[in-house]
PDB file of C-alpha atoms in Angstrom:
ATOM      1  CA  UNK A   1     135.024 100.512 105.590  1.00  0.00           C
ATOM      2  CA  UNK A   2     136.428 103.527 104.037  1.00  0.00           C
ATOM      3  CA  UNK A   3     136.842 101.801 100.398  1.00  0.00           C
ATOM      4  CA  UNK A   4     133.442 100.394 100.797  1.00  0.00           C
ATOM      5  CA  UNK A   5     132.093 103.773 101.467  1.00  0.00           C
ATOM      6  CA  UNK A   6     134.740 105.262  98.508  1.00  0.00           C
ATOM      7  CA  UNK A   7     133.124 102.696  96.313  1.00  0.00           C
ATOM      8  CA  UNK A   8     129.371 103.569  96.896  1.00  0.00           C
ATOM      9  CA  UNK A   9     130.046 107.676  96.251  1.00  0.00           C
ATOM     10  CA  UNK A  10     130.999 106.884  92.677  1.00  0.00           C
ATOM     11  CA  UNK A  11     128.786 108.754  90.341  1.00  0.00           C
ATOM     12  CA  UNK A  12     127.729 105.768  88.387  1.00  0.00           C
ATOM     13  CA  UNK A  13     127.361 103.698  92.253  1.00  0.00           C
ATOM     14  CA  UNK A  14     125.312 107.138  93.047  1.00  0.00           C
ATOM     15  CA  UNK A  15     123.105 107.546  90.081  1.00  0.00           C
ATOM     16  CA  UNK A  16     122.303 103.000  90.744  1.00  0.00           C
ATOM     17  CA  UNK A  17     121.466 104.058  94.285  1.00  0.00           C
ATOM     18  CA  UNK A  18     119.125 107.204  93.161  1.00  0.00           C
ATOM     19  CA  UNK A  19     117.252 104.584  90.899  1.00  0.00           C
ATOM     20  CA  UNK A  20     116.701 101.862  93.366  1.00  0.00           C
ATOM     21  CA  UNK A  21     115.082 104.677  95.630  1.00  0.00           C
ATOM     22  CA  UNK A  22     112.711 106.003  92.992  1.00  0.00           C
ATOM     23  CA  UNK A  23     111.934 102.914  92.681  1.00  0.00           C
ATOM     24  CA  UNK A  24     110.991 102.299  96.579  1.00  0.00           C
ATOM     25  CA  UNK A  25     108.988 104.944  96.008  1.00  0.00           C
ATOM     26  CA  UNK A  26     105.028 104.063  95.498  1.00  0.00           C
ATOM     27  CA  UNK A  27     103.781 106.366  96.706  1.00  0.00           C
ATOM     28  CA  UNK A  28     104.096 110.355  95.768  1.00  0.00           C
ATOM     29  CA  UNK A  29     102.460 112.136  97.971  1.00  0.00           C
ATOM     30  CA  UNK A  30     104.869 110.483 100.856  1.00  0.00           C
ATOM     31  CA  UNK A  31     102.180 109.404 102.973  1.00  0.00           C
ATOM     32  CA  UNK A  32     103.624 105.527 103.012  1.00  0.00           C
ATOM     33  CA  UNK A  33     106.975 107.512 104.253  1.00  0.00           C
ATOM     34  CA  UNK A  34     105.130 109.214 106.754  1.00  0.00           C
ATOM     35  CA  UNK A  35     103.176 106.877 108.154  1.00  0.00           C
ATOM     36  CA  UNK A  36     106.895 104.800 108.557  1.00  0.00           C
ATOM     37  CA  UNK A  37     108.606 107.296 109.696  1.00  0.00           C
ATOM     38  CA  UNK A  38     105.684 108.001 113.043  1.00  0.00           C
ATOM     39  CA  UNK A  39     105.365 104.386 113.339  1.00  0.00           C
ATOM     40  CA  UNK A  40     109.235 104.124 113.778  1.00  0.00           C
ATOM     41  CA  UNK A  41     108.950 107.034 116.487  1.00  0.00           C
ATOM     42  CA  UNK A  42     106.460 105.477 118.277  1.00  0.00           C
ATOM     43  CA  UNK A  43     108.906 102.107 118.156  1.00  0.00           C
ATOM     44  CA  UNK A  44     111.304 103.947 120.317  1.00  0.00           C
ATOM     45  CA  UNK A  45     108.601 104.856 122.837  1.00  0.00           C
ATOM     46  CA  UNK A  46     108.215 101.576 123.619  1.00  0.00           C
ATOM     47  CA  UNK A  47     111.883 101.663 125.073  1.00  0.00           C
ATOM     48  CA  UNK A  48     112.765 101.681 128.521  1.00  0.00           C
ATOM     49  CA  UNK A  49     112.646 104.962 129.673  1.00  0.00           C
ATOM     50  CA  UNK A  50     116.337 106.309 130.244  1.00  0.00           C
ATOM     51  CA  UNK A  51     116.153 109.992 129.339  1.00  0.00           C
ATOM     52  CA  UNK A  52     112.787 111.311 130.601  1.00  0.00           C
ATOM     53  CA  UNK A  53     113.850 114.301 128.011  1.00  0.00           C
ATOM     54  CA  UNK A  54     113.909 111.880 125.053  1.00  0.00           C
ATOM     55  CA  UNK A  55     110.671 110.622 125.536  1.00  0.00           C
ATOM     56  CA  UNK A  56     109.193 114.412 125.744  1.00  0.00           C
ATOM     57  CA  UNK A  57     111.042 115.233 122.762  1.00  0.00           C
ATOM     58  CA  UNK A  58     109.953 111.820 120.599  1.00  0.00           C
ATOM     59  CA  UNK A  59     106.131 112.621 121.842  1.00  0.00           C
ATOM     60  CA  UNK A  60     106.192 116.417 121.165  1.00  0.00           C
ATOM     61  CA  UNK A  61     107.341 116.321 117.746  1.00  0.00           C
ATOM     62  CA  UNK A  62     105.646 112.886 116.695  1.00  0.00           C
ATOM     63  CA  UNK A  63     102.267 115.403 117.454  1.00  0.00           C
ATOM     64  CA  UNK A  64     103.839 118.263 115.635  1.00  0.00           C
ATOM     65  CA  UNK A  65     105.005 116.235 112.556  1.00  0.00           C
ATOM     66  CA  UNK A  66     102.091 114.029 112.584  1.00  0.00           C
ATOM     67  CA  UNK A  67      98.867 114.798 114.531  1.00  0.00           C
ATOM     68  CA  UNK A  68      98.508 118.758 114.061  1.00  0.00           C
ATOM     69  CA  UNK A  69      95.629 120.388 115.420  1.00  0.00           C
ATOM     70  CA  UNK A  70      93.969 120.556 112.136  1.00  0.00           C
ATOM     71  CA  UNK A  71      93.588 117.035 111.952  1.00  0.00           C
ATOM     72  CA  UNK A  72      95.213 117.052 108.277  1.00  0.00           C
ATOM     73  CA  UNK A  73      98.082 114.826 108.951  1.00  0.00           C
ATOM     74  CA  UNK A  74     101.967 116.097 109.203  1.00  0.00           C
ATOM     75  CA  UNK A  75     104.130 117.480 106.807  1.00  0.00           C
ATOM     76  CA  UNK A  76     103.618 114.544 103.914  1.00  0.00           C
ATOM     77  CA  UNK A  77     105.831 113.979 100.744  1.00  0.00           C
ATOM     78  CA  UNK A  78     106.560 117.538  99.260  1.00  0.00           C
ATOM     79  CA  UNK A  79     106.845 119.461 102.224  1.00  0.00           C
ATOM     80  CA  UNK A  80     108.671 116.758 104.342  1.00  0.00           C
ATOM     81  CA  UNK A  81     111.302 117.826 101.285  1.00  0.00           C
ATOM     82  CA  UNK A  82     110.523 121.559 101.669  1.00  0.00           C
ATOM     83  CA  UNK A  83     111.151 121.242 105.396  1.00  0.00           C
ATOM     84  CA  UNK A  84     114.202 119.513 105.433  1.00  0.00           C
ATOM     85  CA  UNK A  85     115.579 121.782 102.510  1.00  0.00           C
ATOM     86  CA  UNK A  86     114.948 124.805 104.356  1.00  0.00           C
ATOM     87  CA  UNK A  87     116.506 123.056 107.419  1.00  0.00           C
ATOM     88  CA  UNK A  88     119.927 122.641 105.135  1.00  0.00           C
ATOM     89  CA  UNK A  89     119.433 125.992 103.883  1.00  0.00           C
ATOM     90  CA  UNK A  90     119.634 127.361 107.276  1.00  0.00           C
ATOM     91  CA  UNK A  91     122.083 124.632 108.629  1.00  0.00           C
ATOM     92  CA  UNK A  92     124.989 123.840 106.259  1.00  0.00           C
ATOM     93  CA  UNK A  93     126.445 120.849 107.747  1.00  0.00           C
ATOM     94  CA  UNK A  94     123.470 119.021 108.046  1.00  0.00           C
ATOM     95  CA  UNK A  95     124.131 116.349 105.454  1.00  0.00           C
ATOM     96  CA  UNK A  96     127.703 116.625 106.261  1.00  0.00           C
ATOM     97  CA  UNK A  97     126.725 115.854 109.627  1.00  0.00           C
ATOM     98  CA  UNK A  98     124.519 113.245 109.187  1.00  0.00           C
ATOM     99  CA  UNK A  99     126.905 111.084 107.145  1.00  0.00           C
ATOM    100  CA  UNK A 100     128.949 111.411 110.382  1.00  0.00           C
ATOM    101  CA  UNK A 101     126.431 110.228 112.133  1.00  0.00           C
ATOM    102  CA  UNK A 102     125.803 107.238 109.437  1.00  0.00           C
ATOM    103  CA  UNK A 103     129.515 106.368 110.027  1.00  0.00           C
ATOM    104  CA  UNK A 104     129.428 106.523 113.783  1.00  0.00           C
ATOM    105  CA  UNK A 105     126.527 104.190 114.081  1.00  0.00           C
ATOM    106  CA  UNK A 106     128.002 101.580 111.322  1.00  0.00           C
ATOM    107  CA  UNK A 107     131.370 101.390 113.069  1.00  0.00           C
ATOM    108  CA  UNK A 108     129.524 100.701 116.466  1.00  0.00           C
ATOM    109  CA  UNK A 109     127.049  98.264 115.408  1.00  0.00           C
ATOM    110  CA  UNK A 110     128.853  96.468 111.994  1.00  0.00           C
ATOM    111  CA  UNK A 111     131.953  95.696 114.292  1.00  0.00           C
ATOM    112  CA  UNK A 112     129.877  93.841 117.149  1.00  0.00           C
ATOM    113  CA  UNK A 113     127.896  92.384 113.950  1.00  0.00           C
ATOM    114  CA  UNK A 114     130.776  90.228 113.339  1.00  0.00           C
ATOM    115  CA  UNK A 115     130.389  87.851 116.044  1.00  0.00           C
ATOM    116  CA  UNK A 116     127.306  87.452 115.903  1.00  0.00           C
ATOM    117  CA  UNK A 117     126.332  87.284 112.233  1.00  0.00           C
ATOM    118  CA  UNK A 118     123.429  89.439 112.483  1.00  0.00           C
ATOM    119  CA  UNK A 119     125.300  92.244 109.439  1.00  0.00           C
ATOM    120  CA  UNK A 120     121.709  93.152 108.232  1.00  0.00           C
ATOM    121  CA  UNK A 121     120.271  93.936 111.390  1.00  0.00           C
ATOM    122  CA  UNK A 122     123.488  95.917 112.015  1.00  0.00           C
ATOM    123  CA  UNK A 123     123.046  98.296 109.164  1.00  0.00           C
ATOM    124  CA  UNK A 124     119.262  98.620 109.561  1.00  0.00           C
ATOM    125  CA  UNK A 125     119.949  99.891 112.497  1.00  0.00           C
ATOM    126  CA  UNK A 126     122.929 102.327 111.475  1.00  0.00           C
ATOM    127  CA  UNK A 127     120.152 103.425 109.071  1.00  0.00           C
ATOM    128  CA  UNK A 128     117.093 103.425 111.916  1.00  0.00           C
ATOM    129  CA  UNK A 129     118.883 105.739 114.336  1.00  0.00           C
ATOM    130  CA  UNK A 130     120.594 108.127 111.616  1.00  0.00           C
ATOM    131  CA  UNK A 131     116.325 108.706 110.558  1.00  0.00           C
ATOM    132  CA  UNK A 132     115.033 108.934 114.432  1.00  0.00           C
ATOM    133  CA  UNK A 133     117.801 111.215 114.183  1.00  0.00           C
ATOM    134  CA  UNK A 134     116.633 113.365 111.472  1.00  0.00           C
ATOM    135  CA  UNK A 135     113.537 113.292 112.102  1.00  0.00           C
ATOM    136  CA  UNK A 136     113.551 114.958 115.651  1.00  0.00           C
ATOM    137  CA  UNK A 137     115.751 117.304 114.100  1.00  0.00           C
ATOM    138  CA  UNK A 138     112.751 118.444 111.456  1.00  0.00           C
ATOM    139  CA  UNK A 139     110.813 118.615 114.398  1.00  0.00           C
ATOM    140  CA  UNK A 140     112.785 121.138 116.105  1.00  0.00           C
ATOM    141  CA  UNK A 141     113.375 123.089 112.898  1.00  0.00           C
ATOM    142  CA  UNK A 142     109.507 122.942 112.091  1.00  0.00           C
ATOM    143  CA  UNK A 143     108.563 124.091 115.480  1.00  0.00           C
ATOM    144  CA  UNK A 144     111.042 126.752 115.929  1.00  0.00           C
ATOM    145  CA  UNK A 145     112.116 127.659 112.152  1.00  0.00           C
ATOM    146  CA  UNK A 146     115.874 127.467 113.032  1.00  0.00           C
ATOM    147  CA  UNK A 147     118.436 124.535 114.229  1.00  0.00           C
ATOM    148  CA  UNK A 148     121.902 124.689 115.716  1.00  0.00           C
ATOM    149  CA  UNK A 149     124.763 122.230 116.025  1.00  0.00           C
ATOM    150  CA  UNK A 150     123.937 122.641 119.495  1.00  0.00           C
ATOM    151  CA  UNK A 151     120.277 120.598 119.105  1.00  0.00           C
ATOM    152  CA  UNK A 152     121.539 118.071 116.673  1.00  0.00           C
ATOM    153  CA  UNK A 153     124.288 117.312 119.238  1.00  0.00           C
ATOM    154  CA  UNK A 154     121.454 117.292 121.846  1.00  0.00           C
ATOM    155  CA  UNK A 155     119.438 115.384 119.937  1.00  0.00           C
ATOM    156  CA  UNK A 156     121.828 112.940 119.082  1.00  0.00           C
ATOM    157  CA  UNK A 157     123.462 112.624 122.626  1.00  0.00           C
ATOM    158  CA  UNK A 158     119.709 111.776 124.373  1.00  0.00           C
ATOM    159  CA  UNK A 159     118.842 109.164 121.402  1.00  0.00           C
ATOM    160  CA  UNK A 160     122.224 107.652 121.947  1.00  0.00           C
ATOM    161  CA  UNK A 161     121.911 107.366 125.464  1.00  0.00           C
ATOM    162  CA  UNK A 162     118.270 106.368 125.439  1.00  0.00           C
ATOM    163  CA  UNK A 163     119.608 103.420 123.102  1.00  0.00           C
ATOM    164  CA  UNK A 164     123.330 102.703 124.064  1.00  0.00           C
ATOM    165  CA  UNK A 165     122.962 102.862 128.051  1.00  0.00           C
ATOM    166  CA  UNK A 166     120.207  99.990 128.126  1.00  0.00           C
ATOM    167  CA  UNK A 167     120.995  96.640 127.237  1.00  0.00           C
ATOM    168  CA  UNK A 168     117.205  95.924 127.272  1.00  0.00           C
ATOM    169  CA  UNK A 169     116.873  98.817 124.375  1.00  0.00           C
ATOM    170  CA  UNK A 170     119.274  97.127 122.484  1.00  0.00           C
ATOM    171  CA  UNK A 171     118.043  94.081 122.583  1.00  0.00           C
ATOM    172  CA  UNK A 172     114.667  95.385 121.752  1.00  0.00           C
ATOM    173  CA  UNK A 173     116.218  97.292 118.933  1.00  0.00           C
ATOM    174  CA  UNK A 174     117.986  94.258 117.231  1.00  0.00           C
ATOM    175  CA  UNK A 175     115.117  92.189 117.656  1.00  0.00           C
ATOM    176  CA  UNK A 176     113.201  95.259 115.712  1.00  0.00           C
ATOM    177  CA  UNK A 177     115.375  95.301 112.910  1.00  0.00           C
ATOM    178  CA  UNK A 178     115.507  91.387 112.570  1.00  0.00           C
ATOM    179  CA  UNK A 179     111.792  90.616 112.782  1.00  0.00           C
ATOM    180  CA  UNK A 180     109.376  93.726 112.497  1.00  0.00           C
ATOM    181  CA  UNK A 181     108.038  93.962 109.106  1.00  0.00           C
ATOM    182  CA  UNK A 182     108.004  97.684 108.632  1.00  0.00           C
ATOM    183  CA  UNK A 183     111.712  97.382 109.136  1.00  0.00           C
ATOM    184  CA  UNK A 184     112.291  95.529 106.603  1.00  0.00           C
ATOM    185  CA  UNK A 185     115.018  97.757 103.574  1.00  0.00           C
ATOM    186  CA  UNK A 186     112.371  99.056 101.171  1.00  0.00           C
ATOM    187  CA  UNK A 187     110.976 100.463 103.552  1.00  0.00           C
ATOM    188  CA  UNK A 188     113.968 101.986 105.279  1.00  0.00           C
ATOM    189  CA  UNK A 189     115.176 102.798 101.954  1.00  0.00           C
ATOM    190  CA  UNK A 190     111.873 104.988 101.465  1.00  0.00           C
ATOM    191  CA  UNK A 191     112.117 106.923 104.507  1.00  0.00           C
ATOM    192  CA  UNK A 192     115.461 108.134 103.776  1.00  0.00           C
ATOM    193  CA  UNK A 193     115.145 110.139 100.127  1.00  0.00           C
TER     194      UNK A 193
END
């Protein structure tokens, strides 16, 4: 795993995988990504409820991203960038984080992959849960214009649990990434730039 990952950190791998996201992109004003991005929140309310205090969190910031009071819509395409740049301005280890996070969720899901033969699914999901991830994490930052290690180990802790300690959630989940068509990698591979 550690070669493959070597491998894709290359700068000419890099500068391949910058080009195949541009082109994912259709859409510059990020709307398509946000539009994903609350439809993939909403996904995980449909999950049996383990964590009463994920469920608050997913609903409260799904409104604050994506149903302000304005009516306007949420923070699309520029300042989706603007807010998670200031985010990393304030918060360092953010990306550093994140690829932790990335790893974490490959190692778990790739290695029970194998017997199965479901690898896609596997990754979509490494991919899924790193932006749920993120994306509560914008919504605390948003709402309260800071962030600590303490709330992205919060956050990642209750999405973790709300996943990992329900068999019917993972179930659910797989059978998300294998056969729900906003799943599918272009569009994963849009919500993440």
């Amino acid at each position: 795993m550690d070669s493959l990952t070597a491998r894709y950190l290359l700068p000419e791998n890099r500068a391949r995988y910058i080009s195949r996201l541009t082109s994912y992109r259709r859409d510059g004003n990020g709307r398509v990504r946000d539009d994903l991005m609350c439809l993939y929140l909403e996904l995980t309310d449909t999950l049996e409820t383990v964590s009463e205090q994920w469920k608050n969190m997913v609903r409260r910031y799904t409104k604050l991203l994506y149903a302000p009071e304005d009516g306007m819509g949420g923070p699309g395409g520029y300042e989706f960038h603007e807010i998670l740049n200031e985010l990393k301005a304030g918060y360092p280890a953010f990306d550093s984080d994140m690829a932790q996070l990335m790893r974490y969720f490959l190692y778990t899901n790739v290695l029970g992959a194998v017997y199965d033969g479901r690898l896609l699914a596997a990754v979509k999901m490494a991919v899924f849960n790193c932006l749920i991830i993120r994306e509560i994490d914008l919504g605390i930052f948003a709402e309260t214009g800071s962030f600590t290690r303490k709330e992205q180990i919060l956050t990642t802790h209750l999405w973790s649990r709300q996943l990992e300690h329900s068999d019917y959630n993972l179930e659910k989940m797989e059978r998300f990434m294998r056969e729900h068509r906003a799943l599918g990698i272009k569009k994963l591979m849009l919500c993440i730039g």
